[in-house]
């Protein structure tokens, strides 16, 4: 036996999370010019960062020898005001991934279970496995969450249900009626994590006032992030909104300084920059139309998406999908393969700037042509 053999079996069984390929890695591997490479693999904001947030973060550099405000006082006050919740209902996280992890650490233990959908965000099984709890994956319906089946999958041991809406990588959105029916029926002894990382990209007609549901459902936690529409993926800030008692437990477990001072300053300023979020939303809508039109013209099947990304299916077999992925890389376009999501024939592309969407479509056309 060596030391690592003593690590719990459930830890040794973990498959590491596969992030989107960084531009620098592709440049190293294929010797491409970095200016000719675009990354549409991690649902990052193609507009970059809010100028207000950028300025606030540069100013925050003056204070980085000091620990951050561990309570996140100012950011919580701003979130509280924006969303009409009390500050003691807020949990700040090092990205919303941190919130997902905290939920698992607070409510799961070996022998407990968590329910999530097939094709749902890969971090759910990961945080569940880290605790040694059982992950129950429920077959998707038309790539979306089958909330009725997920309700049926809840066992007496189940302590968490993860719902991503919109979901990544499928872009599917659960209907408000279905969500409310689920919340009404599921046991109050089960925490429902409603992951709304792409909330800011929802068209007006699909917006829902999910935060108001917190008053009715003390077992609900809503997670949001500054990584997507706010353009702050690199500084890692997300938050959860929940009942005070749930938030209190999660705040006890988190690291005392889990959100860094640059992130706190950036998120506070980004929250005020509604113009930037509106521009991000508008660019995404236009880009989504551009890409869906382009894919349709190429005869490529895609899953209609409510996020800032689109998953499409390459005809033929898995080998074809791999060839298209590789060809796109050769042409300097990084997208995301979805094998780990049980969608081995799909690739996911993030909506980019108009020029990036154009380059992607041209490169994809060529990649598909190479298959013949
Ligand atoms: C991107 C994403 C997140 C956000 O992760 P952060 O840790 O906040 O960067 C959360 N959930 C889903 C489904 C996502 O796609």
XYZ file of C-alpha atoms and ligand atoms in Angstrom:
387
model
C 0.000 0.000 0.000
C 1.200 3.511 -0.612
C -0.283 6.742 0.668
C -2.570 7.284 -2.296
C -4.136 3.840 -1.849
C -5.515 5.113 1.455
C -7.482 7.849 -0.297
C -11.134 6.784 -0.352
C -12.126 4.669 -3.341
C -14.700 7.305 -4.372
C -11.923 9.899 -4.587
C -9.639 7.677 -6.620
C -12.501 6.983 -9.030
C -12.962 10.685 -9.896
C -12.386 11.603 -13.523
C -10.861 15.086 -13.615
C -13.026 17.886 -15.075
C -12.001 18.601 -18.664
C -11.991 22.355 -19.278
C -12.127 23.922 -22.729
C -8.727 23.884 -24.408
C -6.864 27.125 -23.676
C -5.646 29.120 -26.708
C -2.042 28.916 -25.442
C -2.228 25.111 -25.446
C -3.452 24.929 -29.043
C -0.759 27.387 -30.096
C 1.873 25.163 -28.428
C 0.489 21.925 -29.844
C -0.181 22.928 -33.440
C 2.206 25.851 -33.829
C -0.633 28.189 -34.848
C -0.415 31.958 -34.636
C -2.345 32.952 -31.513
C -3.991 35.818 -33.390
C -5.615 33.290 -35.691
C -7.099 31.217 -32.903
C -10.546 31.760 -31.414
C -11.844 30.014 -28.322
C -15.546 29.269 -28.389
C -15.260 26.473 -25.861
C -16.099 27.787 -22.395
C -19.135 30.056 -22.759
C -17.063 33.123 -21.959
C -18.263 36.613 -22.817
C -16.959 37.637 -26.273
C -17.244 41.326 -25.289
C -14.710 40.782 -22.532
C -15.372 42.564 -19.259
C -17.465 45.563 -18.292
C -15.220 48.666 -18.454
C -16.523 49.725 -15.034
C -15.562 46.370 -13.556
C -12.159 46.548 -15.178
C -11.466 49.934 -13.632
C -12.663 48.787 -10.205
C -10.394 45.740 -10.370
C -7.368 47.810 -11.325
C -8.066 50.059 -8.337
C -8.405 47.006 -6.111
C -4.803 46.090 -6.948
C -3.743 48.829 -4.523
C -5.055 46.727 -1.647
C -4.007 43.206 -2.548
C -1.539 42.847 0.302
C -4.579 42.895 2.587
C -7.013 40.029 3.057
C -10.308 40.570 1.290
C -13.453 41.446 3.242
C -14.389 37.908 4.253
C -18.022 38.885 4.721
C -18.267 40.436 1.244
C -20.252 43.226 2.887
C -20.514 45.624 -0.054
C -21.197 43.022 -2.706
C -23.836 41.383 -0.545
C -25.473 44.748 0.096
C -25.629 45.387 -3.660
C -27.007 41.906 -4.404
C -29.525 42.293 -1.587
C -30.755 45.544 -3.081
C -30.839 44.289 -6.658
C -32.776 41.137 -5.880
C -34.794 42.176 -2.822
C -33.385 39.506 -0.539
C -31.872 39.883 2.920
C -28.090 39.853 3.111
C -28.239 36.781 5.377
C -29.835 34.855 2.519
C -26.731 35.314 0.356
C -23.724 33.010 0.057
C -20.830 34.342 -2.005
C -18.641 31.844 -3.811
C -15.388 31.492 -5.688
C -17.484 31.117 -8.825
C -20.884 29.479 -8.546
C -19.030 26.150 -8.733
C -17.994 26.919 -5.171
C -21.668 27.224 -4.182
C -22.440 23.837 -5.762
C -19.542 22.342 -3.830
C -20.676 23.964 -0.568
C -24.188 22.597 -1.030
C -22.743 19.102 -1.414
C -20.454 19.482 1.593
C -23.247 20.772 3.820
C -26.030 18.373 2.853
C -24.381 15.178 1.614
C -22.360 12.415 3.244
C -21.476 8.859 2.225
C -24.752 6.959 1.852
C -26.745 10.080 0.965
C -27.792 10.725 -2.625
C -28.188 13.565 -5.099
C -30.342 13.608 -8.225
C -29.454 15.328 -11.478
C -30.326 14.950 -15.149
C -28.455 13.110 -17.841
C -26.538 15.666 -19.972
C -26.541 18.131 -17.051
C -23.601 20.282 -15.991
C -20.563 18.062 -15.220
C -19.809 19.731 -11.909
C -22.880 18.139 -10.226
C -21.612 14.534 -10.359
C -18.155 15.813 -9.466
C -19.144 17.532 -6.208
C -21.342 14.576 -5.243
C -18.557 12.085 -5.840
C -16.112 14.163 -3.811
C -18.288 13.508 -0.745
C -18.677 9.798 -1.453
C -22.437 10.220 -1.864
C -24.451 8.524 -4.612
C -25.242 10.387 -7.800
C -28.553 9.461 -9.432
C -28.584 10.450 -13.087
C -32.089 10.613 -14.570
C -32.505 10.051 -18.342
C -33.128 13.310 -20.193
C -36.190 13.958 -22.361
C -35.389 15.612 -25.689
C -32.047 16.583 -24.106
C -33.879 18.542 -21.370
C -34.531 17.742 -17.714
C -37.433 15.334 -17.179
C -38.608 16.913 -13.932
C -41.397 14.358 -13.347
C -38.884 11.513 -13.645
C -36.432 13.405 -11.440
C -39.131 13.727 -8.773
C -39.756 9.983 -8.964
C -36.004 9.346 -8.652
C -35.831 11.038 -5.244
C -35.165 8.386 -2.574
C -35.366 8.725 1.234
C -31.560 9.140 1.153
C -31.725 11.984 -1.388
C -30.701 15.347 0.061
C -30.061 17.411 -3.097
C -31.615 17.755 -6.541
C -29.628 19.792 -9.064
C -31.610 21.575 -11.790
C -29.794 23.644 -14.421
C -32.071 26.049 -16.253
C -30.882 26.841 -18.848
C -28.754 23.719 -18.772
C -25.210 23.518 -20.048
C -24.362 21.918 -22.522
C -27.872 21.378 -23.931
C -29.190 24.949 -23.559
C -32.593 23.583 -22.547
C -34.887 25.588 -20.269
C -37.402 24.094 -17.846
C -40.894 25.587 -17.978
C -41.993 27.688 -14.995
C -45.072 25.490 -14.422
C -42.936 22.352 -14.369
C -40.443 23.898 -11.973
C -43.187 25.054 -9.612
C -44.918 21.676 -9.744
C -41.595 20.050 -8.898
C -40.942 22.411 -5.987
C -44.469 21.887 -4.629
C -44.169 18.122 -4.706
C -40.604 17.410 -3.676
C -39.980 16.756 0.017
C -38.915 19.792 2.042
C -36.106 17.576 3.306
C -34.421 17.839 -0.090
C -32.404 20.892 -1.143
C -33.283 21.972 -4.673
C -30.343 23.710 -6.332
C -31.658 25.813 -9.200
C -28.587 26.724 -11.239
C -29.323 29.856 -13.272
C -25.837 30.627 -14.597
C -27.317 31.775 -17.931
C -30.278 33.687 -16.494
C -29.155 37.018 -17.993
C -29.408 35.558 -21.507
C -33.100 34.717 -21.236
C -35.366 36.680 -23.579
C -38.016 38.806 -21.881
C -40.728 36.268 -22.717
C -38.861 33.508 -20.870
C -37.775 35.493 -17.820
C -39.079 34.112 -14.542
C -39.087 35.604 -11.087
C -37.470 32.567 -9.528
C -36.081 34.591 -6.632
C -39.629 35.267 -5.433
C -40.053 31.487 -5.068
C -37.585 31.525 -2.165
C -40.390 32.854 0.077
C -42.487 29.754 -0.592
C -39.772 27.114 -0.663
C -37.279 27.110 2.238
C -35.474 24.174 0.582
C -34.646 26.139 -2.596
C -31.280 27.659 -3.429
C -30.772 29.703 -6.588
C -27.241 30.041 -7.935
C -26.054 32.823 -10.207
C -22.649 33.767 -11.572
C -20.541 36.706 -12.707
C -18.687 34.424 -15.143
C -21.009 34.635 -18.120
C -23.019 37.757 -19.018
C -20.950 39.861 -16.587
C -17.708 38.744 -18.244
C -15.748 37.927 -15.088
C -14.982 34.206 -15.479
C -11.306 34.717 -14.633
C -11.825 36.261 -11.210
C -14.324 33.618 -10.040
C -17.371 35.135 -8.373
C -20.787 33.563 -8.016
C -23.502 33.536 -5.387
C -26.348 31.542 -3.955
C -29.679 32.847 -2.626
C -31.463 30.668 -0.097
C -33.364 30.516 3.157
C -31.394 32.140 5.982
C -30.855 28.803 7.760
C -29.437 27.174 4.618
C -27.246 30.180 3.891
C -26.001 30.163 7.476
C -24.809 26.549 7.262
C -23.129 27.115 3.935
C -21.409 30.250 5.200
C -19.989 28.267 8.125
C -18.434 25.713 5.799
C -16.957 28.014 3.154
C -13.366 29.158 3.365
C -13.229 32.435 5.317
C -11.815 34.323 2.316
C -13.316 32.304 -0.531
C -13.864 35.341 -2.753
C -10.767 37.387 -3.512
C -10.577 41.173 -3.348
C -10.220 41.679 -7.115
C -13.305 39.545 -7.689
C -15.323 41.372 -5.023
C -14.476 44.751 -6.564
C -15.131 43.558 -10.120
C -18.459 41.936 -9.298
C -19.689 44.991 -7.372
C -18.970 47.274 -10.313
C -20.241 44.768 -12.900
C -23.570 44.527 -11.087
C -24.079 48.267 -11.619
C -23.102 48.125 -15.305
C -26.499 47.177 -16.681
C -25.529 48.644 -20.058
C -22.787 46.022 -20.457
C -25.131 43.158 -19.577
C -27.701 44.498 -22.059
C -25.063 44.678 -24.789
C -23.941 41.133 -23.962
C -27.529 39.932 -24.186
C -28.156 41.707 -27.503
C -24.932 40.430 -29.083
C -25.830 36.917 -27.982
C -29.305 37.105 -29.536
C -27.928 38.272 -32.876
C -25.112 35.735 -32.778
C -27.504 32.917 -31.895
C -29.622 33.728 -34.979
C -26.500 33.936 -37.123
C -25.284 30.515 -35.966
C -28.636 28.738 -36.081
C -29.220 30.090 -39.623
C -25.729 28.989 -40.620
C -26.130 25.513 -39.153
C -29.488 25.079 -40.849
C -27.951 26.037 -44.180
C -25.253 23.411 -43.625
C -27.961 20.876 -42.797
C -26.609 20.415 -39.289
C -28.938 19.438 -36.480
C -28.687 21.520 -33.285
C -30.462 21.719 -29.937
C -32.336 25.043 -29.605
C -30.550 26.903 -26.818
C -31.441 29.516 -24.192
C -27.793 30.057 -23.236
C -24.814 31.752 -24.878
C -23.839 28.527 -26.634
C -25.236 25.926 -28.989
C -24.736 22.162 -29.200
C -24.887 20.586 -32.640
C -24.659 17.033 -33.905
C -22.245 15.805 -36.538
C -23.834 13.283 -38.923
C -22.516 9.740 -39.095
C -20.544 8.257 -36.227
C -18.413 9.400 -33.317
C -15.306 9.233 -35.508
C -16.826 11.954 -37.692
C -17.380 14.191 -34.687
C -13.745 13.731 -33.664
C -12.595 14.561 -37.203
C -14.684 17.729 -37.255
C -13.369 18.745 -33.824
C -9.767 18.194 -34.969
C -10.311 19.990 -38.253
C -11.759 22.974 -36.389
C -8.683 23.016 -34.131
C -6.396 22.925 -37.180
C -8.290 25.927 -38.509
C -7.860 27.742 -35.196
C -11.351 27.264 -33.791
C -11.688 25.708 -30.340
C -15.102 24.215 -29.493
C -16.068 21.725 -26.798
C -16.428 17.974 -27.347
C -19.297 16.489 -25.312
C -18.227 12.874 -24.805
C -18.236 13.219 -21.019
C -21.835 14.451 -21.265
C -22.935 11.238 -22.983
C -23.317 13.233 -26.192
C -20.308 11.889 -28.139
C -21.693 12.973 -31.514
C -22.261 16.581 -30.421
C -19.963 19.565 -30.198
C -20.740 22.734 -28.252
C -19.894 26.178 -29.593
C -20.076 29.432 -27.633
C -21.710 32.384 -29.384
C -18.882 34.782 -30.219
C -18.409 38.136 -31.913
C -19.850 38.376 -35.421
C -16.407 37.799 -36.974
C -15.858 34.751 -34.741
C -19.240 33.272 -35.607
C -18.405 33.810 -39.266
C -15.017 32.100 -38.894
C -16.619 29.222 -37.029
C -19.260 28.652 -39.718
C -16.728 28.799 -42.553
C -14.382 26.427 -40.718
C -17.239 24.066 -39.919
C -18.335 24.004 -43.554
C -14.812 23.067 -44.550
C -14.540 20.451 -41.780
C -17.799 18.826 -42.884
C -16.616 18.931 -46.507
C -13.440 17.062 -45.518
C -15.557 14.154 -44.241
C -16.956 13.314 -47.669
C -20.628 28.249 -16.453
C -21.599 27.567 -15.538
C -21.601 27.861 -14.183
C -20.734 28.955 -13.642
O -19.565 28.532 -13.119
P -18.689 29.588 -12.307
O -18.032 28.744 -11.279
O -19.600 30.598 -11.715
O -17.730 30.166 -13.289
C -22.516 27.251 -13.362
N -23.411 26.381 -13.855
C -23.469 26.091 -15.154
C -24.510 25.174 -15.659
C -22.534 26.653 -16.026
O -22.549 26.334 -17.319
